[in-house]
Amino acid sequence: MVLPVVVVVAVLVLLPLVQGVYFTFTDINEATIANPVLDRPAGYSGVGLANYLNVLSGDPSFGSFWTTLVRTLVWTFGCVVCHYAVGLGLALLLNRRVRGRTAYRVLLVLPWAVPAFISAFAWRYMFNAQYGIVNQFLRALGLPDPVWLGQSDWALVAVIVVNVWLGVPFMMVALLGGLQSIPADLYEAAEVDGASAWQRFRDVTLPGLRSVSGTVVLLGVIWTFNMFAVIYLVTGPNPNTRILVTYAFERFFSGAARDYAVASTYGVLILSVLLVFAGVYRRALREQGEVW
């Protein structure tokens, strides 16, 4: 009964992955790949570990891997921390008995329901330096109005804001489910013992959310690390918002000679970084008593 799933995974995931790993050991590009339309056979050859050495050397002609990795980590850390903090705050508010709680939930989940490309284009217009509502609001307050989507660090701030707006609903829903699974008896016992609101949050809520938090943070890191749509749709190929996955895309689809070998090398390195992180993260959770 699992055979159809195995076949689908093999065809859609494993075979492309194996081919991508194979490409990293070659010099394949648009000029050397086989082209049946032009009746041109493949002309690429093996280069061993040369692609990995070139990329990891930090050569700017190969994307300045380490600089791009640092920017990717800043992007991922900033987004996930904001996702979790804002999502937890909203989940705590919605976990209380307030009038119109259902309507609030629907409104807060709305960014998650809207297609990402629509949200990205809407935010791109709002961040427009001349006509965008963000800069109009800043001008009204007498504050500086930066060029958000230009080649500056403001562009990275802008895409982090957009991604946080898109990702908070998932985090909020997941954490809200975790809050509702915490027995009310624990809060009552803590209150009887004289625990303050902060002590109840620290000693009851956070430990009760540990399992859910561990899962959503891991998923958030993986999704954000590989987030392509938000950055590319909001800022395009901007060097100040370039992360590993967007550079791999640029290398694969841009330029006169599309460099499939280097793009595949970036893909394998992205996978390697995430596998190492996931392994270290799971080990840390197991040491804290979490088993999953």
Short mmCIF file of C-alpha atoms in Angstrom, two decimals, residues 1-233:
data_model
loop_
_atom_site.label_atom_id
_atom_site.label_comp_id
_atom_site.label_asym_id
_atom_site.label_seq_id
_atom_site.Cartn_x
_atom_site.Cartn_y
_atom_site.Cartn_z
CA MET A 1 0.00 0.00 0.00
CA VAL A 2 2.94 2.33 0.46
CA LEU A 3 4.38 1.48 -2.95
CA PRO A 4 2.59 4.36 -4.81
CA VAL A 5 3.96 6.85 -2.30
CA VAL A 6 7.45 5.41 -2.63
CA VAL A 7 7.25 5.63 -6.44
CA VAL A 8 6.03 9.24 -6.37
CA VAL A 9 8.74 10.29 -3.90
CA ALA A 10 11.39 8.50 -5.94
CA VAL A 11 10.32 10.17 -9.19
CA LEU A 12 9.71 13.67 -7.85
CA VAL A 13 12.36 13.90 -5.13
CA LEU A 14 15.04 11.23 -5.17
CA LEU A 15 15.81 11.13 -8.91
CA PRO A 16 16.20 14.94 -9.25
CA LEU A 17 18.28 14.95 -6.06
CA VAL A 18 20.62 12.27 -7.38
CA GLN A 19 20.92 14.07 -10.71
CA GLY A 20 21.63 17.37 -8.93
CA VAL A 21 24.39 15.77 -6.86
CA TYR A 22 25.86 14.28 -10.03
CA PHE A 23 25.85 17.70 -11.74
CA THR A 24 27.98 19.13 -8.92
CA PHE A 25 30.89 16.97 -10.08
CA THR A 26 30.69 18.21 -13.68
CA ASP A 27 31.04 21.47 -15.61
CA ILE A 28 27.55 21.30 -17.13
CA ASN A 29 25.99 24.52 -18.38
CA GLU A 30 23.64 25.60 -21.16
CA ALA A 31 26.36 25.21 -23.77
CA THR A 32 27.36 21.68 -22.79
CA ILE A 33 24.02 20.09 -21.83
CA ALA A 34 22.39 17.76 -24.36
CA ASN A 35 19.85 19.48 -26.63
CA PRO A 36 17.63 17.12 -28.65
CA VAL A 37 16.05 20.05 -30.53
CA LEU A 38 19.43 21.10 -31.93
CA ASP A 39 20.55 17.47 -32.17
CA ARG A 40 23.44 18.34 -29.88
CA PRO A 41 24.91 15.65 -27.61
CA ALA A 42 26.07 16.36 -24.08
CA GLY A 43 29.53 17.93 -23.97
CA TYR A 44 30.19 18.33 -20.26
CA SER A 45 32.86 16.45 -18.36
CA GLY A 46 33.70 15.57 -14.78
CA VAL A 47 35.62 18.08 -12.66
CA GLY A 48 35.70 16.28 -9.32
CA LEU A 49 35.35 18.58 -6.30
CA ALA A 50 36.29 21.74 -8.22
CA ASN A 51 32.80 23.25 -7.95
CA TYR A 52 32.72 22.79 -4.17
CA LEU A 53 36.20 24.23 -3.79
CA ASN A 54 35.35 27.23 -5.97
CA VAL A 55 32.13 27.96 -4.10
CA LEU A 56 33.53 27.42 -0.60
CA SER A 57 36.57 29.58 -1.37
CA GLY A 58 34.27 32.62 -1.26
CA ASP A 59 35.19 33.74 -4.78
CA PRO A 60 32.82 36.61 -5.75
CA SER A 61 32.46 35.10 -9.22
CA PHE A 62 30.84 32.10 -7.52
CA GLY A 63 28.45 34.10 -5.37
CA SER A 64 30.55 34.96 -2.27
CA PHE A 65 29.21 31.88 -0.50
CA TRP A 66 30.14 32.84 3.06
CA THR A 67 28.78 36.39 2.80
CA THR A 68 25.58 35.03 1.32
CA LEU A 69 25.38 32.36 4.03
CA VAL A 70 25.67 35.02 6.76
CA ARG A 71 22.90 37.05 5.11
CA THR A 72 20.79 33.89 4.87
CA LEU A 73 21.30 33.20 8.58
CA VAL A 74 20.37 36.79 9.48
CA TRP A 75 17.25 36.52 7.31
CA THR A 76 16.28 33.15 8.80
CA PHE A 77 16.96 34.10 12.43
CA GLY A 78 15.15 37.44 12.14
CA CYS A 79 12.09 35.91 10.52
CA VAL A 80 11.76 32.88 12.80
CA VAL A 81 12.26 34.89 16.01
CA CYS A 82 9.59 37.38 14.93
CA HIS A 83 7.30 34.57 13.76
CA TYR A 84 7.50 32.87 17.14
CA ALA A 85 7.31 36.00 19.32
CA VAL A 86 4.39 37.60 17.47
CA GLY A 87 2.64 34.26 16.96
CA LEU A 88 2.91 33.39 20.65
CA GLY A 89 1.65 36.82 21.68
CA LEU A 90 -1.39 36.56 19.41
CA ALA A 91 -2.04 32.96 20.51
CA LEU A 92 -2.06 34.05 24.16
CA LEU A 93 -4.55 36.81 23.37
CA LEU A 94 -6.85 34.52 21.39
CA ASN A 95 -6.71 31.82 24.06
CA ARG A 96 -8.72 34.06 26.37
CA ARG A 97 -12.48 34.49 26.41
CA VAL A 98 -13.00 37.72 24.50
CA ARG A 99 -15.95 38.95 22.51
CA GLY A 100 -15.51 38.41 18.76
CA ARG A 101 -12.70 35.89 19.21
CA THR A 102 -13.76 33.92 16.12
CA ALA A 103 -13.69 37.03 13.93
CA TYR A 104 -10.22 37.92 15.21
CA ARG A 105 -8.98 34.43 14.38
CA VAL A 106 -10.33 34.67 10.83
CA LEU A 107 -8.72 38.08 10.29
CA LEU A 108 -5.36 36.97 11.68
CA VAL A 109 -5.32 33.82 9.54
CA LEU A 110 -6.17 35.83 6.41
CA PRO A 111 -2.52 36.52 5.41
CA TRP A 112 -1.96 32.76 5.36
CA ALA A 113 -4.94 32.23 3.05
CA VAL A 114 -3.94 34.86 0.49
CA PRO A 115 -1.58 33.53 -2.23
CA ALA A 116 1.99 34.55 -1.55
CA PHE A 117 2.52 36.29 -4.89
CA ILE A 118 -0.50 38.54 -4.32
CA SER A 119 0.77 39.52 -0.87
CA ALA A 120 4.27 40.09 -2.23
CA PHE A 121 3.07 42.44 -4.98
CA ALA A 122 0.83 44.32 -2.51
CA TRP A 123 3.73 44.84 -0.10
CA ARG A 124 5.99 45.83 -2.98
CA TYR A 125 3.60 48.64 -3.82
CA MET A 126 3.29 49.67 -0.17
CA PHE A 127 7.09 49.87 0.10
CA ASN A 128 7.36 52.02 -3.04
CA ALA A 129 9.69 54.91 -2.20
CA GLN A 130 7.51 57.59 -3.84
CA TYR A 131 3.92 56.39 -3.74
CA GLY A 132 3.93 53.64 -1.10
CA ILE A 133 1.75 54.02 1.97
CA VAL A 134 4.66 53.17 4.28
CA ASN A 135 6.73 56.18 3.21
CA GLN A 136 3.66 58.41 3.09
CA PHE A 137 3.00 57.51 6.72
CA LEU A 138 6.64 58.19 7.65
CA ARG A 139 6.54 61.57 5.90
CA ALA A 140 3.37 62.47 7.78
CA LEU A 141 5.22 61.81 11.04
CA GLY A 142 8.22 63.84 9.90
CA LEU A 143 10.48 60.79 9.80
CA PRO A 144 12.99 59.84 7.06
CA ASP A 145 11.49 57.84 4.21
CA PRO A 146 14.14 55.39 2.95
CA VAL A 147 14.23 53.65 -0.41
CA TRP A 148 13.05 50.32 0.94
CA LEU A 149 13.55 48.18 -2.15
CA GLY A 150 16.83 49.69 -3.37
CA GLN A 151 20.29 48.26 -3.00
CA SER A 152 20.66 48.90 0.72
CA ASP A 153 20.09 47.08 3.99
CA TRP A 154 16.54 48.47 4.10
CA ALA A 155 15.64 45.98 1.39
CA LEU A 156 16.46 43.09 3.72
CA VAL A 157 14.37 44.70 6.47
CA ALA A 158 11.47 45.06 4.02
CA VAL A 159 11.44 41.40 2.97
CA ILE A 160 11.71 40.29 6.62
CA VAL A 161 8.61 42.37 7.39
CA VAL A 162 6.73 40.79 4.49
CA ASN A 163 7.75 37.26 5.42
CA VAL A 164 6.82 37.81 9.07
CA TRP A 165 3.38 39.05 8.00
CA LEU A 166 2.92 35.91 5.90
CA GLY A 167 4.31 33.43 8.43
CA VAL A 168 2.78 34.59 11.72
CA PRO A 169 -0.65 32.97 11.11
CA PHE A 170 0.81 29.45 10.90
CA MET A 171 2.84 29.98 14.06
CA MET A 172 -0.16 31.48 15.85
CA VAL A 173 -2.48 28.59 14.93
CA ALA A 174 0.08 25.95 15.94
CA LEU A 175 0.85 27.61 19.27
CA LEU A 176 -2.83 28.23 19.96
CA GLY A 177 -3.46 24.53 19.58
CA GLY A 178 -0.60 23.87 21.99
CA LEU A 179 -2.03 26.34 24.53
CA GLN A 180 -5.42 24.69 24.41
CA SER A 181 -3.86 21.30 25.14
CA ILE A 182 -2.34 22.48 28.45
CA PRO A 183 -4.59 21.30 31.32
CA ALA A 184 -6.36 24.16 33.09
CA ASP A 185 -5.70 22.40 36.42
CA LEU A 186 -2.04 23.38 36.18
CA TYR A 187 -2.90 27.07 36.00
CA GLU A 188 -5.38 26.75 38.86
CA ALA A 189 -2.83 24.98 41.04
CA ALA A 190 -0.18 27.60 40.24
CA GLU A 191 -2.61 30.41 41.03
CA VAL A 192 -3.55 28.78 44.34
CA ASP A 193 0.16 28.56 45.18
CA GLY A 194 0.43 32.30 44.64
CA ALA A 195 2.28 32.27 41.32
CA SER A 196 2.24 35.56 39.43
CA ALA A 197 1.19 35.87 35.77
CA TRP A 198 4.83 35.84 34.69
CA GLN A 199 5.59 32.77 36.82
CA ARG A 200 2.58 30.93 35.36
CA PHE A 201 3.78 31.80 31.86
CA ARG A 202 7.37 30.77 32.60
CA ASP A 203 6.69 27.58 34.59
CA VAL A 204 3.46 26.31 33.03
CA THR A 205 2.90 27.80 29.57
CA LEU A 206 6.40 27.58 28.11
CA PRO A 207 7.07 23.99 29.32
CA GLY A 208 3.63 22.99 28.04
CA LEU A 209 4.47 24.42 24.62
CA ARG A 210 7.93 22.85 24.40
CA SER A 211 6.93 20.01 22.10
CA VAL A 212 4.91 22.21 19.75
CA SER A 213 7.54 24.93 19.82
CA GLY A 214 10.30 22.51 18.90
CA THR A 215 8.40 21.34 15.83
CA VAL A 216 7.24 24.71 14.53
CA VAL A 217 10.65 26.32 15.02
CA LEU A 218 12.35 23.54 13.05
CA LEU A 219 9.77 23.81 10.25
CA GLY A 220 10.06 27.59 10.31
CA VAL A 221 13.83 27.48 9.93
CA ILE A 222 13.64 25.04 7.01
CA TRP A 223 10.90 26.98 5.22
CA THR A 224 12.51 30.39 5.79
CA PHE A 225 16.01 29.23 4.86
CA ASN A 226 14.59 28.08 1.50
CA MET A 227 12.14 30.97 1.04
CA PHE A 228 12.41 32.08 -2.55
CA ALA A 229 9.07 33.62 -3.53
CA VAL A 230 8.95 36.50 -1.04
CA ILE A 231 12.46 37.78 -1.73
CA TYR A 232 12.35 37.39 -5.50
CA LEU A 233 8.86 38.83 -5.94
#
